[in-house]
Short mmCIF file of C-alpha atoms in Angstrom, two decimals:
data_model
loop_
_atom_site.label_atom_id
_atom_site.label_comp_id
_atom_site.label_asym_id
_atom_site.label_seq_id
_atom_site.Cartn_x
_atom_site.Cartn_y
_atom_site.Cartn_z
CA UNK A 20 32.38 56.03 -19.71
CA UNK A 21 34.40 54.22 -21.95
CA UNK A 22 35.66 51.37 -21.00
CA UNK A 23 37.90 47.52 -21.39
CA UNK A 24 37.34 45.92 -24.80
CA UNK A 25 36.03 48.99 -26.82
CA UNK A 26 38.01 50.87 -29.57
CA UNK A 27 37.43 54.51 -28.19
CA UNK A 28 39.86 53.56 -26.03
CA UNK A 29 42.67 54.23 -28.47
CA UNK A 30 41.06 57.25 -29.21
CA UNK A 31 40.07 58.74 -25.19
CA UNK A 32 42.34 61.70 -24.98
CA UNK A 33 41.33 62.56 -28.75
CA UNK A 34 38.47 64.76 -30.29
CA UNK A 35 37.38 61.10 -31.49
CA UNK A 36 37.37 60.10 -28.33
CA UNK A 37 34.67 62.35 -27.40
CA UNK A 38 32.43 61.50 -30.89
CA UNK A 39 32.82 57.71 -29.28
CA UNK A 40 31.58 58.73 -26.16
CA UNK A 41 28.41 60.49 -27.41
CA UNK A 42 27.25 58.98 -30.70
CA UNK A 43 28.73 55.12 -30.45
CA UNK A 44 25.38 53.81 -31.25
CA UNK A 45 25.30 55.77 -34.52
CA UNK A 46 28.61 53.86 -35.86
CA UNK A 47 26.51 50.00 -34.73
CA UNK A 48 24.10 51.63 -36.36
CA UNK A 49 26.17 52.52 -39.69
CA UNK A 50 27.57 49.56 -39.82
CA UNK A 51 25.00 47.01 -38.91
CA UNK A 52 23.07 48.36 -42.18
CA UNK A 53 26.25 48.76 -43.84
CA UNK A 54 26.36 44.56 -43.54
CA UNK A 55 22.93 43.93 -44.17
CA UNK A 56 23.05 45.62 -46.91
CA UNK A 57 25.62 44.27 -48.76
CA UNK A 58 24.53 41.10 -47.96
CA UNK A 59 21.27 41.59 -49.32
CA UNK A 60 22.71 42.75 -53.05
CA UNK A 61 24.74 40.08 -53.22
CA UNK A 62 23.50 37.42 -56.22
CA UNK A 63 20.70 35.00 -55.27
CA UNK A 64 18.94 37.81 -52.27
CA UNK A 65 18.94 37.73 -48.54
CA UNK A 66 17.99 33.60 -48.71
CA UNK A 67 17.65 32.31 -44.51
CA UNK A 68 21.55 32.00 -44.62
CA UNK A 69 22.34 35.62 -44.90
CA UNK A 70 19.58 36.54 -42.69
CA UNK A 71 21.03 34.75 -39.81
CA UNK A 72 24.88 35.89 -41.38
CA UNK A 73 23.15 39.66 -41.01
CA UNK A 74 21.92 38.42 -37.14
CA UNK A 75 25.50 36.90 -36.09
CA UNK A 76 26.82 40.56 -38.15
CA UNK A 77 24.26 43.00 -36.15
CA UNK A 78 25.48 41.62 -32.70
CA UNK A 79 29.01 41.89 -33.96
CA UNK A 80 28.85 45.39 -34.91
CA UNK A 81 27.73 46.24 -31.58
CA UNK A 82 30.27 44.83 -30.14
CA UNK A 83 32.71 46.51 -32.44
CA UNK A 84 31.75 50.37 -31.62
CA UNK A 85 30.19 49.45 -28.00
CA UNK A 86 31.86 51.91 -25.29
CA UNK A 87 32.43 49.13 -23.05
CA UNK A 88 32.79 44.97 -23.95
CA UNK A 89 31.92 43.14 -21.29
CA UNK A 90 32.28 39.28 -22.10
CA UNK A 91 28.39 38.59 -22.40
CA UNK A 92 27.96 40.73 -25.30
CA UNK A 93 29.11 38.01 -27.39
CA UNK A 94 26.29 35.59 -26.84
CA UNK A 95 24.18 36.96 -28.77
CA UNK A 96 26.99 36.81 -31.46
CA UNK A 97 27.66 33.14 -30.36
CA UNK A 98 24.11 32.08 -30.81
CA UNK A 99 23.47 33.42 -34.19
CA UNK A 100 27.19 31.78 -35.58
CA UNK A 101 26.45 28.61 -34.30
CA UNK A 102 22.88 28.77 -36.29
CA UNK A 103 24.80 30.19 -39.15
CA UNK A 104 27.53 27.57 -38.87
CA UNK A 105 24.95 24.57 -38.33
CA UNK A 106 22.18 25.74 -41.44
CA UNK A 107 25.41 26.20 -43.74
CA UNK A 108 26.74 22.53 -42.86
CA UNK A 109 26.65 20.28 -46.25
CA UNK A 110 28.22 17.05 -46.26
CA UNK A 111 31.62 17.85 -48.10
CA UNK A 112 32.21 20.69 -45.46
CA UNK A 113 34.74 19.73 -42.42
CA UNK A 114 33.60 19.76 -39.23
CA UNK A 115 36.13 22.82 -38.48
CA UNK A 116 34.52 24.76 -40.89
CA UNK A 117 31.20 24.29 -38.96
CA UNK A 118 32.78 24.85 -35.36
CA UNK A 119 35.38 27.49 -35.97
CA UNK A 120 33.17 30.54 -36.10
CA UNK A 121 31.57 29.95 -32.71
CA UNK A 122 34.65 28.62 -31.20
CA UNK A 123 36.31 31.92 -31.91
CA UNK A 124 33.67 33.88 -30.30
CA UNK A 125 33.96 31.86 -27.38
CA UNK A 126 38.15 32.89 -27.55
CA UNK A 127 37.30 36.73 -27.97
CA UNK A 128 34.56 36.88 -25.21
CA UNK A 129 37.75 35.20 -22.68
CA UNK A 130 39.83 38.15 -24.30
CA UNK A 131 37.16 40.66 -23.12
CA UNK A 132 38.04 39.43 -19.49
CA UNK A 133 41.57 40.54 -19.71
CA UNK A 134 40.93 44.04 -19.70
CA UNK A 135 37.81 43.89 -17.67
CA UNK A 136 39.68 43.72 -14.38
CA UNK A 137 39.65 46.60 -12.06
CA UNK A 138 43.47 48.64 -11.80
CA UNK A 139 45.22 47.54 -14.71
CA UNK A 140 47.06 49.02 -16.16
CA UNK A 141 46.09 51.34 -19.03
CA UNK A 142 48.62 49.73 -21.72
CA UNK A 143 47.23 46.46 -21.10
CA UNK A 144 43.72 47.96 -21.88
CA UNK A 145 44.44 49.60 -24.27
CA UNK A 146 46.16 46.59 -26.00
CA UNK A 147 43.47 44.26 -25.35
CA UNK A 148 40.79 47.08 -26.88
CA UNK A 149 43.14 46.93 -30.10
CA UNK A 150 43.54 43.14 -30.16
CA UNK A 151 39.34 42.83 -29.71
CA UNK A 152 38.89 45.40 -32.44
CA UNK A 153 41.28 44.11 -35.04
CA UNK A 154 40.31 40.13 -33.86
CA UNK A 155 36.39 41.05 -34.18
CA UNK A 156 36.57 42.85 -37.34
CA UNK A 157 38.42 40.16 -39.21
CA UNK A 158 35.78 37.31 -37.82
CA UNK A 159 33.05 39.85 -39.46
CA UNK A 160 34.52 40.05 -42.69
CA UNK A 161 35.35 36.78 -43.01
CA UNK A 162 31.46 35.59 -41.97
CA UNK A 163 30.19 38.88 -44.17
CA UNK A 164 32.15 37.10 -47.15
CA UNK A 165 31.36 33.73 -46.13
CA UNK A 166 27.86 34.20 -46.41
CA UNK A 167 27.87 36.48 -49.45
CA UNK A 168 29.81 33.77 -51.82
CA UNK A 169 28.16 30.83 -50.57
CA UNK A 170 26.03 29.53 -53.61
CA UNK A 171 22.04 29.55 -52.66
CA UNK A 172 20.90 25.94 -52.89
CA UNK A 173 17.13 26.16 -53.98
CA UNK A 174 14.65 24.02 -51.70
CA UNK A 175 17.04 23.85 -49.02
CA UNK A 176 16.46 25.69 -46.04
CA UNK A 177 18.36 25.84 -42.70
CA UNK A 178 15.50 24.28 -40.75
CA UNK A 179 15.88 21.47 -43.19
CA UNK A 180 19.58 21.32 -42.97
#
């Protein structure tokens, strides 16, 4: 069933409720590719940064179009932005700029607890299913666009970094 945290919760009473409820996989699917994708056309090729980008993306999407969001479906997305974060840190960057992606994952996964109690109230789901969705999607673009304008440094790799 669906449940706290996902975005077919907007949607249950709909006819797109039911196309969540059946073929959610299909949209982490779409849009998992979608990412890696467009990472990989973007000048100077899918280089180790973007791969791990299209990692800390993949778990995202999931996450995204899951049914459910249960707070440890973001360590996977944790994991890969810290390794993102860490292989993209140069010398001129800030440490925020380092720290901030994984830090917010850390927020959103305490979000996903809100509406993960049993008997509340369907508003305050439904709220906190909007707020992950919106709050999600703009930590993917932002990473997706990160990683796709950040200038390939030849020689340098992130297990080097």
């Amino acid at each position: 069933p669906v449940g706290a945290g996902s975005i077919w919760n907007l949607f249950r009473d709909t006819n797109l409720g039911a196309v969540g409820q059946r073929w959610d996989v299909a949209f982490v699917a779409v849009a998992a590719l979608a990412a890696n994708i467009w990472l990989a056309t973007r000048s100077g090729g899918f280089n180790e940064e973007r791969q791990v980008a299209g990692l800390a993306l993949t778990s995202a999407a999931f996450i995204l179009f899951a049914k459910a969001v249960w707070p440890y479906y973001f360590m996977e997305a944790y994991v890969f932005a810290v390794v993102w974060a860490v292989g993209r840190w140069r010398e001129p960057m800030r440490l925020v700029e380092v720290w901030l992606p994984p830090a917010f994952i850390c927020a959103l996964g305490l979000l996903a607890e809100v509406g993960a109690t049993r008997d509340e109230p369907a508003r305050i789901v439904t709220l906190e299913s909007a707020a992950m969705f919106i709050l999600l999607a703009s930590w993917t673009l932002w990473l997706a666009r990160t990683s796709a304008n950040s200038p390939h440094v030849p020689g340098v790799r992130l297990k080097d970094a």
